[in-house]
Amino acid sequence: MIARDPALAQAIKSAQACDVASGLIVTPSSAQSLVCAALASPEHGGRPLLVITATTRDAEDLATELRGLLGPNEVAEFPAWETLPHERLSPTHDTVGRRLAVLHRLAAPAADDSPAGLIRVVVAGVRALLQPIVKGIEQLEPVIARAGDEVELEHVVERLVSLGYARTDLVTRRGEVAVRGGIVDVFPPIEDHPIRVEFFGDVVEEVRAFGVSDQRSLEIAENGLWAPPCRELLLSPEVKKRAAALLNEHPDLADVLGPLAQGIHVEGMESLAPLLADGMHTLLDLVEPQRMTVVCDPERVKARATDLVATSEEFLAASWHAAAVGGQAPIDLSSASYRSVDEMRELAQQRGLAWWEVAAFGENPDATWTTDINPIASFRGDTDGALSAIAKRSTVGDCVVVMTAGHGPAKRITEQLAQRDVAAKVADGIETEPDLHVITVTTGPLHHGFDAKAANLFLLTEADLLGTSGPVDREATRMPSRRRRGVDPLQLTPGDYVVHEHHGVGCFVELAQRTVAGATREYLVVEYASSKRGQPADRLYVPT
């Protein structure tokens, strides 16, 4: 519905026609994800996007919201290294795996071996945009094995080792592979659990996930094994040859170059990629020409980029200062340094890529579209004030949507509205033609709401109502941990026993509202045995 805003509708039309190479959409930060979704939506004839944010956290949050709006397979986050380009530290295997999985999908969006196909929106922090990437790494094929495939076990293992996997006796970490008879265990960096491939001769008989702690097989891996490289600098024969030649010129780097020349991976080896690889390029060199670049909060992005470039130059001056005897110049690793935003924008122009910006204020000489969308002040638990605002907008014929993080809060808010004679219903999403006389309460990924007057849309979130929001469903990109089951407050009755994470078993008493620091919130009251003899029972107030 937000696409009904006249300014945004004009921007979408210009994006479809590809008639504006540089433009600015003025809208509050709370509506940025919906604006990006509208620009990319196939329903509106949208184009694929490369969305740039100021920080990695911003990229994670925006990607989470966009997945909820467009679909989980339509959006991919391209993460940045945890290290700087010139540090003697290697990025983690899971980060590298996620990066290379995205690059592979960009290079071959229609490939049958791709786990999800075309990426509608790629979200990247500016750090990931500015860092050069080894040329050709995106063309490397992952190791694939599905039940029924005919392939030699030794060939699978050799391919995994060539892609940077470390051969061990027991797989416990990402980037490891082990062989036991006719079984190959491998932990791809993009998976939550390691994968066990069982062979019968040269035929893959079964592919299952298995547990790290007890090594027991789990459920069938429906997509089989899909293992991308876990290093961005692979020790090919040419790389080993270059390392040996470089070692003769700079013997003071023997601790790194010596093992590389022998085919042994070393911590921090990626810092020498400019000298060992066939060249460097950037993410912008890899995206297809029809993909638009959209920069969110450009001023913050530029400030962050300036800091990153300055820090990178400091490390370049301090690290790898390997001037050889005789006054020769130090090794030139500048091609791995962060680029500037201006360089990226110039590269986009050279490749014919549109470069748009989305910000809360500003003006672009080429094209500026100012939406009639405004942020909403948090009600901080003021239920009466929130309901008054909701009822007011509903009576004038606007679509009013309340978005929560889970179904429990959605049901609770619907009940509270019903108690005040306000018609509301729980829905799976925002309908294209909703009943304007009934408040729509739904679950969704948005952190904050907005008031889109021209589009007749008034959207609030759980955080706007209560001052806090429920847990965000992020991708499981870290090692799997023990799963915990939450409690739905609406399913509790007085006297039920509950277990608090820190305080242990208690007895549920009631739901109650309290005002703390000016914010009114709802709490579960849990009762425990008295800490002092002869005194009333202790009560714990847990925010819902």
Coordinates of C-alpha atoms in Angstrom, one line a residue:
M1 CA 0.0 0.0 0.0
I2 CA 2.9 2.4 0.6
A3 CA 3.5 2.5 -3.2
R4 CA 0.3 4.6 -3.4
D5 CA 2.2 7.5 -2.1
P6 CA 2.4 9.8 -5.2
A7 CA 6.1 10.7 -4.8
L8 CA 7.1 7.0 -4.3
A9 CA 4.9 6.0 -7.2
Q10 CA 6.8 8.4 -9.5
A11 CA 10.1 7.1 -8.2
I12 CA 9.1 3.5 -8.9
K13 CA 8.0 4.5 -12.4
S14 CA 11.4 6.2 -13.0
A15 CA 13.2 3.1 -11.7
Q16 CA 11.2 0.9 -14.1
A17 CA 12.0 3.2 -17.1
C18 CA 15.7 3.4 -16.1
D19 CA 15.5 7.1 -17.0
V20 CA 17.2 8.5 -13.9
A21 CA 20.8 7.4 -13.0
S22 CA 21.0 9.4 -9.8
G23 CA 18.1 10.3 -7.5
L24 CA 17.0 10.8 -3.9
I25 CA 13.9 9.5 -2.1
V26 CA 13.2 11.5 1.0
T27 CA 11.5 9.3 3.6
P28 CA 11.9 8.5 7.4
S29 CA 14.3 5.7 8.3
S30 CA 11.4 3.6 9.7
A31 CA 10.0 3.4 6.1
Q32 CA 13.2 2.7 4.3
S33 CA 12.7 -1.1 4.2
L34 CA 9.2 -0.7 2.7
V35 CA 10.5 1.8 0.2
C36 CA 13.3 -0.6 -0.9
A37 CA 10.8 -3.5 -1.0
A38 CA 8.5 -1.4 -3.2
L39 CA 11.4 -0.5 -5.6
A40 CA 12.3 -4.2 -5.9
S41 CA 8.8 -5.8 -5.8
P42 CA 8.0 -7.8 -9.0
E43 CA 4.3 -6.7 -8.5
H44 CA 5.4 -3.1 -9.3
G45 CA 7.8 -4.2 -12.0
G46 CA 10.7 -3.5 -9.7
R47 CA 14.4 -3.9 -10.4
P48 CA 16.9 -6.0 -8.4
L49 CA 18.7 -3.8 -5.8
L50 CA 22.0 -3.6 -4.1
V51 CA 21.3 -1.7 -0.9
I52 CA 24.1 -0.1 1.1
T53 CA 23.9 0.7 4.8
A54 CA 26.3 2.5 7.1
T55 CA 27.0 -0.4 9.4
T56 CA 26.9 -4.2 9.5
R57 CA 24.2 -4.0 12.2
D58 CA 22.1 -1.8 9.9
A59 CA 22.5 -4.3 7.1
E60 CA 21.4 -7.2 9.3
D61 CA 18.3 -5.3 10.5
L62 CA 17.4 -4.1 7.0
A63 CA 17.9 -7.6 5.5
T64 CA 15.7 -9.1 8.3
E65 CA 12.9 -6.6 7.5
L66 CA 13.2 -7.1 3.7
R67 CA 13.0 -10.9 4.1
G68 CA 9.7 -10.5 5.9
L69 CA 8.4 -8.3 3.1
L70 CA 9.7 -10.0 0.0
G71 CA 10.5 -13.6 1.1
P72 CA 13.5 -15.3 2.7
N73 CA 15.0 -16.4 -0.6
E74 CA 14.6 -13.0 -2.3
V75 CA 17.0 -11.2 0.0
A76 CA 20.7 -11.9 0.8
E77 CA 23.1 -10.1 3.1
F78 CA 26.7 -9.7 1.9
P79 CA 28.7 -9.6 5.1
A80 CA 32.0 -7.8 5.6
W81 CA 35.2 -9.3 7.0
E82 CA 35.6 -9.0 10.8
T83 CA 39.2 -8.0 10.1
L84 CA 40.8 -5.2 8.2
P85 CA 42.4 -5.9 4.8
H86 CA 45.9 -5.5 6.1
E87 CA 45.6 -7.2 9.4
R88 CA 47.4 -10.5 9.9
L89 CA 44.1 -12.1 10.7
S90 CA 41.9 -14.3 8.5
P91 CA 38.1 -13.8 8.3
T92 CA 36.0 -16.6 9.9
H93 CA 34.9 -19.5 7.7
D94 CA 31.2 -18.7 8.2
T95 CA 31.7 -15.1 7.0
V96 CA 33.7 -16.2 3.9
G97 CA 31.1 -19.0 3.1
R98 CA 28.2 -16.5 3.3
R99 CA 30.1 -14.0 1.1
L100 CA 31.0 -16.6 -1.5
A101 CA 27.5 -18.1 -1.6
V102 CA 26.1 -14.6 -2.4
L103 CA 28.8 -14.0 -5.1
H104 CA 28.0 -17.4 -6.7
R105 CA 24.3 -16.6 -6.9
L106 CA 25.2 -13.2 -8.5
A107 CA 27.5 -14.8 -11.0
A108 CA 25.1 -17.7 -11.8
P109 CA 21.5 -16.7 -10.8
A110 CA 19.9 -19.4 -13.0
A111 CA 22.3 -22.2 -12.1
D112 CA 20.6 -25.5 -11.1
D113 CA 23.1 -25.9 -8.2
S114 CA 22.2 -22.6 -6.6
P115 CA 20.3 -23.1 -3.3
A116 CA 17.9 -20.3 -3.9
G117 CA 18.3 -18.8 -7.4
L118 CA 18.0 -15.1 -8.2
I119 CA 18.6 -12.6 -5.4
R120 CA 16.1 -9.8 -5.6
V121 CA 17.9 -7.6 -3.0
V122 CA 21.5 -7.8 -1.9
V123 CA 22.1 -5.8 1.4
A124 CA 25.6 -4.9 2.3
G125 CA 27.3 -2.6 4.8
V126 CA 29.5 0.0 3.3
R127 CA 32.5 -1.9 4.7
A128 CA 31.6 -4.8 2.5
L129 CA 31.1 -2.6 -0.5
L130 CA 34.5 -0.8 -0.2
Q131 CA 36.7 -3.9 0.3
P132 CA 38.2 -5.4 -2.9
I133 CA 37.6 -9.0 -3.7
V134 CA 39.9 -11.6 -5.3
K135 CA 39.1 -11.8 -9.0
G136 CA 37.6 -15.1 -10.1
I137 CA 36.5 -16.3 -6.6
E138 CA 32.9 -15.9 -7.6
Q139 CA 33.3 -18.4 -10.5
L140 CA 34.4 -21.2 -8.2
E141 CA 31.9 -24.0 -8.2
P142 CA 30.7 -25.4 -4.8
V143 CA 31.0 -29.1 -4.0
I144 CA 27.6 -30.6 -4.5
A145 CA 26.5 -34.1 -3.5
R146 CA 22.9 -35.4 -3.5
A147 CA 21.5 -38.8 -2.9
G148 CA 21.7 -40.9 -6.0
D149 CA 24.7 -38.9 -7.5
E150 CA 27.5 -40.9 -9.0
V151 CA 30.8 -39.4 -7.9
E152 CA 34.0 -40.7 -6.5
L153 CA 34.6 -40.2 -2.7
E154 CA 38.2 -39.2 -3.3
H155 CA 37.2 -36.6 -5.8
V156 CA 34.7 -35.0 -3.3
V157 CA 37.4 -34.8 -0.7
E158 CA 40.0 -33.4 -3.0
R159 CA 37.6 -30.7 -4.2
L160 CA 36.8 -29.8 -0.6
V161 CA 40.5 -29.5 0.3
S162 CA 41.2 -27.4 -2.8
L163 CA 38.4 -25.0 -1.6
G164 CA 40.1 -24.4 1.7
Y165 CA 38.6 -27.1 3.9
A166 CA 40.9 -28.5 6.6
R167 CA 41.1 -32.3 6.8
T168 CA 40.7 -33.6 10.3
D169 CA 39.9 -36.8 12.2
L170 CA 36.7 -35.4 13.6
V171 CA 34.6 -32.5 12.3
T172 CA 33.8 -30.0 15.0
R173 CA 34.1 -26.6 13.3
R174 CA 33.1 -25.0 10.1
G175 CA 35.5 -25.5 7.3
E176 CA 36.6 -29.0 8.3
V177 CA 36.2 -32.4 6.5
A178 CA 36.8 -35.9 7.7
V179 CA 36.7 -39.3 6.1
R180 CA 35.8 -42.6 7.8
G181 CA 35.5 -45.5 5.4
G182 CA 32.7 -44.7 3.0
I183 CA 31.5 -41.7 4.9
V184 CA 32.6 -38.1 4.4
D185 CA 31.8 -35.6 7.1
V186 CA 32.0 -31.9 6.2
F187 CA 30.9 -28.7 7.9
P188 CA 30.0 -26.1 5.2
P189 CA 30.3 -22.5 6.5
I190 CA 26.7 -21.6 5.6
E191 CA 25.1 -24.5 7.4
D192 CA 23.8 -24.8 11.0
H193 CA 24.9 -28.4 11.3
P194 CA 27.7 -30.4 9.6
I195 CA 26.7 -32.8 6.8
R196 CA 27.4 -36.5 6.5
V197 CA 27.6 -38.0 3.0
E198 CA 27.4 -41.8 2.9
F199 CA 28.8 -43.6 -0.2
F200 CA 28.0 -47.0 -1.5
G201 CA 30.9 -47.5 -4.0
D202 CA 30.8 -44.4 -6.2
V203 CA 27.2 -43.6 -5.5
V204 CA 25.9 -41.2 -2.9
E205 CA 23.5 -43.3 -0.8
E206 CA 22.4 -40.8 1.8
V207 CA 23.1 -37.2 2.9
R208 CA 22.2 -36.2 6.5
A209 CA 23.0 -33.5 9.0
F210 CA 24.7 -34.6 12.3
G211 CA 25.3 -33.2 15.7
V212 CA 28.7 -31.7 16.6
S213 CA 28.6 -32.7 20.3
D214 CA 27.7 -36.4 19.9
Q215 CA 28.4 -36.9 16.2
R216 CA 25.0 -38.7 15.8
S217 CA 23.2 -38.4 12.5
L218 CA 20.1 -36.2 12.4
E219 CA 17.5 -35.5 9.8
I220 CA 17.9 -36.0 6.0
A221 CA 19.5 -33.0 4.3
E222 CA 16.8 -32.3 1.7
N223 CA 19.1 -30.2 -0.5
G224 CA 22.1 -32.5 -0.1
L225 CA 25.6 -31.1 0.3
W226 CA 26.2 -27.6 -1.0
A227 CA 29.7 -26.5 0.1
P228 CA 31.1 -23.2 -1.1
P229 CA 34.8 -22.3 -0.6
C230 CA 35.7 -21.3 3.0
R231 CA 38.7 -19.1 2.0
E232 CA 38.9 -16.2 -0.4
L233 CA 42.5 -17.0 -1.3
L234 CA 43.0 -20.6 -2.4
L235 CA 46.3 -22.3 -2.7
S236 CA 46.4 -23.2 -6.4
P237 CA 49.6 -24.2 -8.0
E238 CA 50.0 -20.7 -9.4
V239 CA 49.5 -19.1 -6.0
K240 CA 52.1 -21.4 -4.4
K241 CA 54.5 -20.6 -7.2
R242 CA 54.1 -16.9 -6.6
A243 CA 54.5 -17.3 -2.9
A244 CA 57.8 -19.1 -3.4
A245 CA 59.1 -16.4 -5.8
L246 CA 58.0 -13.7 -3.3
L247 CA 59.8 -15.5 -0.5
N248 CA 63.1 -15.2 -2.3
E249 CA 62.6 -11.4 -2.6
H250 CA 61.4 -10.9 1.0
P251 CA 62.8 -13.6 3.3
D252 CA 61.6 -11.6 6.3
L253 CA 58.0 -12.8 5.4
A254 CA 59.1 -16.4 5.6
D255 CA 56.6 -17.1 8.5
V256 CA 53.8 -16.5 6.0
L257 CA 55.2 -17.2 2.5
G258 CA 57.1 -20.3 3.5
P259 CA 54.0 -22.4 4.4
L260 CA 52.0 -20.9 1.5
A261 CA 54.6 -22.0 -0.9
Q262 CA 54.2 -25.6 0.5
G263 CA 50.4 -25.5 0.2
I264 CA 49.7 -24.9 3.9
H265 CA 47.1 -22.3 5.0
V266 CA 48.3 -19.6 7.3
E267 CA 46.5 -17.2 9.5
G268 CA 46.4 -13.8 7.8
M269 CA 47.3 -15.1 4.4
E270 CA 44.5 -13.1 2.8
S271 CA 46.5 -9.9 3.5
L272 CA 48.9 -10.9 0.7
A273 CA 46.1 -11.5 -1.8
P274 CA 47.0 -8.6 -4.1
L275 CA 50.4 -10.2 -4.7
L276 CA 49.3 -13.8 -4.9
A277 CA 46.0 -13.6 -6.8
D278 CA 45.2 -12.6 -10.4
G279 CA 43.9 -9.2 -9.4
M280 CA 41.3 -7.5 -7.2
H281 CA 37.9 -6.0 -8.0
T282 CA 34.8 -5.0 -5.9
L283 CA 31.2 -6.0 -5.4
L284 CA 30.1 -3.3 -7.9
D285 CA 32.1 -5.1 -10.6
L286 CA 30.1 -8.2 -10.1
V287 CA 26.5 -7.0 -10.0
E288 CA 24.4 -7.2 -13.2
P289 CA 23.8 -3.8 -15.0
Q290 CA 20.1 -3.8 -14.4
R291 CA 20.6 -3.9 -10.6
M292 CA 20.1 -0.5 -8.9
T293 CA 22.4 0.7 -6.1
V294 CA 20.4 2.2 -3.3
V295 CA 22.3 4.0 -0.5
C296 CA 20.4 4.3 2.8
D297 CA 21.3 7.4 5.0
P298 CA 24.1 8.5 2.6
E299 CA 25.6 11.0 5.1
R300 CA 26.2 8.2 7.6
V301 CA 27.5 6.0 4.9
K302 CA 30.1 8.6 3.8
A303 CA 31.2 9.3 7.4
R304 CA 31.6 5.6 8.1
A305 CA 33.5 5.1 4.8
T306 CA 35.9 8.0 5.6
D307 CA 36.7 6.4 9.0
L308 CA 37.3 3.0 7.4
V309 CA 39.6 4.3 4.7
A310 CA 41.7 6.2 7.3
T311 CA 42.0 3.2 9.5
S312 CA 42.9 1.0 6.5
E313 CA 45.7 3.4 5.5
E314 CA 47.1 3.4 9.0
F315 CA 47.3 -0.4 9.0
L316 CA 48.8 -0.4 5.6
A317 CA 51.6 1.9 6.9
A318 CA 52.1 -0.1 10.1
S319 CA 51.6 -3.7 8.9
W320 CA 53.6 -5.7 6.4
H321 CA 56.3 -3.0 6.4
A322 CA 58.8 -5.3 4.8
A323 CA 61.4 -3.2 3.1
A324 CA 64.2 -5.5 2.1
V325 CA 67.9 -5.0 2.5
G326 CA 69.3 -2.4 0.1
G327 CA 66.6 0.2 0.6
Q328 CA 64.0 -1.4 -1.7
A329 CA 60.4 -0.2 -1.5
P330 CA 58.0 -2.0 0.8
I331 CA 55.6 -4.5 -0.7
D332 CA 52.7 -2.7 -2.4
L333 CA 49.4 -4.0 -1.0
S334 CA 47.4 -0.8 -1.8
S335 CA 45.1 -2.7 -4.2
A336 CA 43.5 -4.5 -1.2
S337 CA 42.8 -1.2 0.6
Y338 CA 39.2 0.1 1.0
R339 CA 38.0 2.3 -1.8
S340 CA 36.2 5.5 -1.2
V341 CA 32.5 6.1 -1.7
D342 CA 33.3 8.6 -4.5
E343 CA 35.3 5.9 -6.3
M344 CA 32.4 3.5 -5.9
R345 CA 30.0 6.0 -7.3
E346 CA 32.3 6.7 -10.3
L347 CA 32.6 3.0 -10.9
A348 CA 28.8 2.7 -10.9
Q349 CA 28.6 5.5 -13.5
Q350 CA 31.2 3.8 -15.7
R351 CA 29.2 0.5 -15.6
G352 CA 25.9 2.3 -16.2
L353 CA 24.5 1.4 -12.8
A354 CA 21.9 3.6 -11.3
W355 CA 23.0 5.2 -7.9
W356 CA 20.0 6.2 -5.8
E357 CA 19.8 7.4 -2.2
V358 CA 17.2 7.1 0.5
A359 CA 17.4 9.5 3.4
A360 CA 15.2 11.5 5.9
F361 CA 16.3 14.8 4.3
G362 CA 18.3 16.3 1.4
E363 CA 18.1 17.1 -2.2
N364 CA 19.5 15.7 -5.4
P365 CA 20.0 18.0 -8.5
D366 CA 19.0 15.1 -10.9
A367 CA 15.8 14.0 -9.2
T368 CA 14.3 14.2 -5.7
W369 CA 11.1 12.6 -4.6
T370 CA 9.8 13.7 -1.2
T371 CA 7.3 11.2 0.2
D372 CA 4.4 12.2 2.5
I373 CA 5.5 9.8 5.1
N374 CA 6.3 10.8 8.7
P375 CA 7.7 8.9 11.7
I376 CA 5.6 8.1 14.7
A377 CA 6.5 9.0 18.2
S378 CA 6.6 6.1 20.6
F379 CA 3.6 5.8 22.9
R380 CA 5.9 4.1 25.5
G381 CA 3.1 2.0 27.0
D382 CA 0.4 4.7 26.9
T383 CA -2.3 2.3 25.8
D384 CA -5.1 4.9 26.0
G385 CA -3.1 7.4 23.8
A386 CA -2.3 4.7 21.3
L387 CA -5.9 3.5 21.0
S388 CA -7.1 7.1 20.6
A389 CA -4.7 7.6 17.7
I390 CA -5.7 4.3 16.2
A391 CA -9.4 5.0 16.5
K392 CA -9.0 8.5 15.1
R393 CA -7.2 7.3 11.9
S394 CA -9.6 4.5 11.5
T395 CA -12.7 6.7 11.6
V396 CA -11.3 8.9 8.7
G397 CA -11.1 5.9 6.4
D398 CA -7.3 5.1 6.7
C399 CA -5.9 1.7 6.8
V400 CA -4.5 1.1 10.3
V401 CA -2.0 -1.7 10.9
V402 CA -0.5 -2.9 14.1
M403 CA 2.6 -5.1 13.6
T404 CA 4.0 -7.3 16.3
A405 CA 7.0 -9.7 16.5
G406 CA 4.9 -12.8 17.4
H407 CA 1.4 -14.2 17.4
G408 CA 1.0 -14.0 21.2
P409 CA 1.3 -10.2 21.3
A410 CA -0.9 -9.8 18.2
K411 CA -3.7 -11.8 19.9
R412 CA -3.2 -9.7 23.1
I413 CA -3.4 -6.4 21.3
T414 CA -6.5 -7.6 19.5
E415 CA -8.2 -8.4 22.8
Q416 CA -7.3 -5.0 24.3
L417 CA -8.8 -3.3 21.2
A418 CA -12.0 -5.4 21.5
Q419 CA -12.3 -4.4 25.2
R420 CA -12.5 -0.8 24.1
D421 CA -15.0 -1.5 21.4
V422 CA -12.5 -1.1 18.6
A423 CA -12.9 -3.6 15.7
A424 CA -9.7 -5.5 15.1
K425 CA -8.6 -8.8 13.5
V426 CA -5.4 -10.9 13.4
A427 CA -4.3 -11.3 9.8
D428 CA -1.4 -13.0 8.0
G429 CA -0.3 -9.7 6.4
I430 CA -1.3 -6.4 5.0
E431 CA -4.1 -6.9 2.5
T432 CA -4.1 -5.1 -0.8
E433 CA -7.7 -3.9 -0.3
P434 CA -8.3 -4.1 3.5
D435 CA -11.5 -3.4 5.4
L436 CA -10.9 0.2 6.5
H437 CA -13.3 -0.2 9.4
V438 CA -11.3 -3.0 11.0
I439 CA -7.8 -2.6 12.5
T440 CA -5.4 -5.1 11.1
V441 CA -3.1 -6.7 13.7
T442 CA -0.4 -8.8 12.1
T443 CA 3.1 -10.2 12.7
G444 CA 6.0 -8.7 10.8
P445 CA 9.6 -7.7 10.8
L446 CA 9.4 -3.9 11.0
H447 CA 11.0 -2.3 14.0
H448 CA 9.2 1.0 13.9
G449 CA 6.0 2.3 12.2
F450 CA 5.2 5.5 10.2
D451 CA 2.3 7.6 9.1
A452 CA 1.9 7.6 5.3
K453 CA -0.9 10.1 4.9
A454 CA -1.0 10.3 1.1
A455 CA -1.2 6.4 1.0
N456 CA -3.8 6.4 3.7
L457 CA -1.7 4.0 5.8
F458 CA -1.0 4.3 9.5
L459 CA 1.3 1.6 10.7
L460 CA 2.4 1.0 14.3
T461 CA 4.7 -1.7 15.7
E462 CA 5.0 -3.4 19.0
A463 CA 8.0 -1.1 19.8
D464 CA 5.9 2.0 19.1
L465 CA 3.2 0.9 21.5
L466 CA 5.3 -0.5 24.3
G467 CA 8.7 1.1 23.9
T468 CA 10.3 -2.3 23.4
S469 CA 9.8 -5.0 20.8
G470 CA 9.9 -8.8 20.7
P471 CA 12.9 -10.8 19.6
V472 CA 14.0 -10.4 16.0
D473 CA 14.2 -13.6 13.9
R474 CA 17.8 -13.3 12.6
E475 CA 19.4 -15.9 10.4
A476 CA 21.2 -18.6 12.3
T477 CA 24.7 -17.7 11.1
R478 CA 26.6 -18.8 14.2
M479 CA 27.2 -22.2 15.8
P480 CA 24.0 -23.9 16.7
S481 CA 23.1 -23.6 20.4
R482 CA 20.5 -25.2 22.6
R483 CA 17.0 -24.0 21.6
R484 CA 14.8 -22.6 24.3
R485 CA 11.0 -22.6 24.2
G486 CA 9.3 -19.3 25.1
V487 CA 6.1 -18.9 27.1
D488 CA 2.9 -17.5 25.5
P489 CA 1.4 -15.3 28.2
L490 CA -2.1 -15.8 26.8
Q491 CA -1.9 -19.6 27.4
L492 CA -1.1 -19.2 31.1
T493 CA -3.6 -19.5 33.9
P494 CA -3.0 -18.5 37.5
G495 CA -1.2 -21.3 39.3
D496 CA 0.7 -22.5 36.3
Y497 CA 4.4 -23.2 36.9
V498 CA 6.9 -21.4 34.7
V499 CA 10.7 -21.5 34.5
H500 CA 12.6 -18.3 34.4
E501 CA 16.0 -18.4 32.7
H502 CA 17.8 -17.0 35.8
H503 CA 15.5 -17.4 38.7
G504 CA 14.2 -20.9 38.1
V505 CA 10.7 -22.4 38.8
G506 CA 8.0 -20.0 39.9
C507 CA 4.2 -19.8 40.0
F508 CA 2.4 -17.6 37.5
V509 CA 0.0 -15.1 39.2
E510 CA -1.4 -12.7 36.7
L511 CA -0.7 -10.1 33.9
A512 CA -0.2 -6.6 35.3
Q513 CA 0.7 -3.2 34.0
R514 CA 3.3 -1.0 35.7
T515 CA 4.7 2.4 34.9
V516 CA 8.5 2.6 35.1
A517 CA 10.5 5.7 34.0
G518 CA 7.5 7.1 32.3
A519 CA 6.8 4.0 30.3
T520 CA 3.7 1.8 31.0
R521 CA 4.4 -1.8 30.1
E522 CA 2.7 -5.2 30.7
Y523 CA 4.4 -7.8 32.9
L524 CA 4.0 -11.4 33.9
V525 CA 3.8 -11.6 37.7
V526 CA 5.7 -14.8 38.9
E527 CA 5.7 -15.7 42.6
Y528 CA 8.5 -17.5 44.5
A529 CA 8.9 -18.7 48.0
S530 CA 9.7 -16.0 50.5
S531 CA 13.4 -15.2 50.9
K532 CA 12.8 -14.4 54.6
R533 CA 10.9 -16.6 57.0
G534 CA 7.5 -15.2 58.0
Q535 CA 7.4 -12.7 55.1
P536 CA 5.1 -12.6 52.1
A537 CA 6.1 -14.5 48.9
D538 CA 8.6 -12.8 46.6
R539 CA 7.2 -11.6 43.3
L540 CA 9.1 -11.1 40.0
Y541 CA 7.8 -8.8 37.3
V542 CA 8.8 -10.1 33.8
P543 CA 8.2 -7.9 30.8
T544 CA 5.9 -9.7 28.3

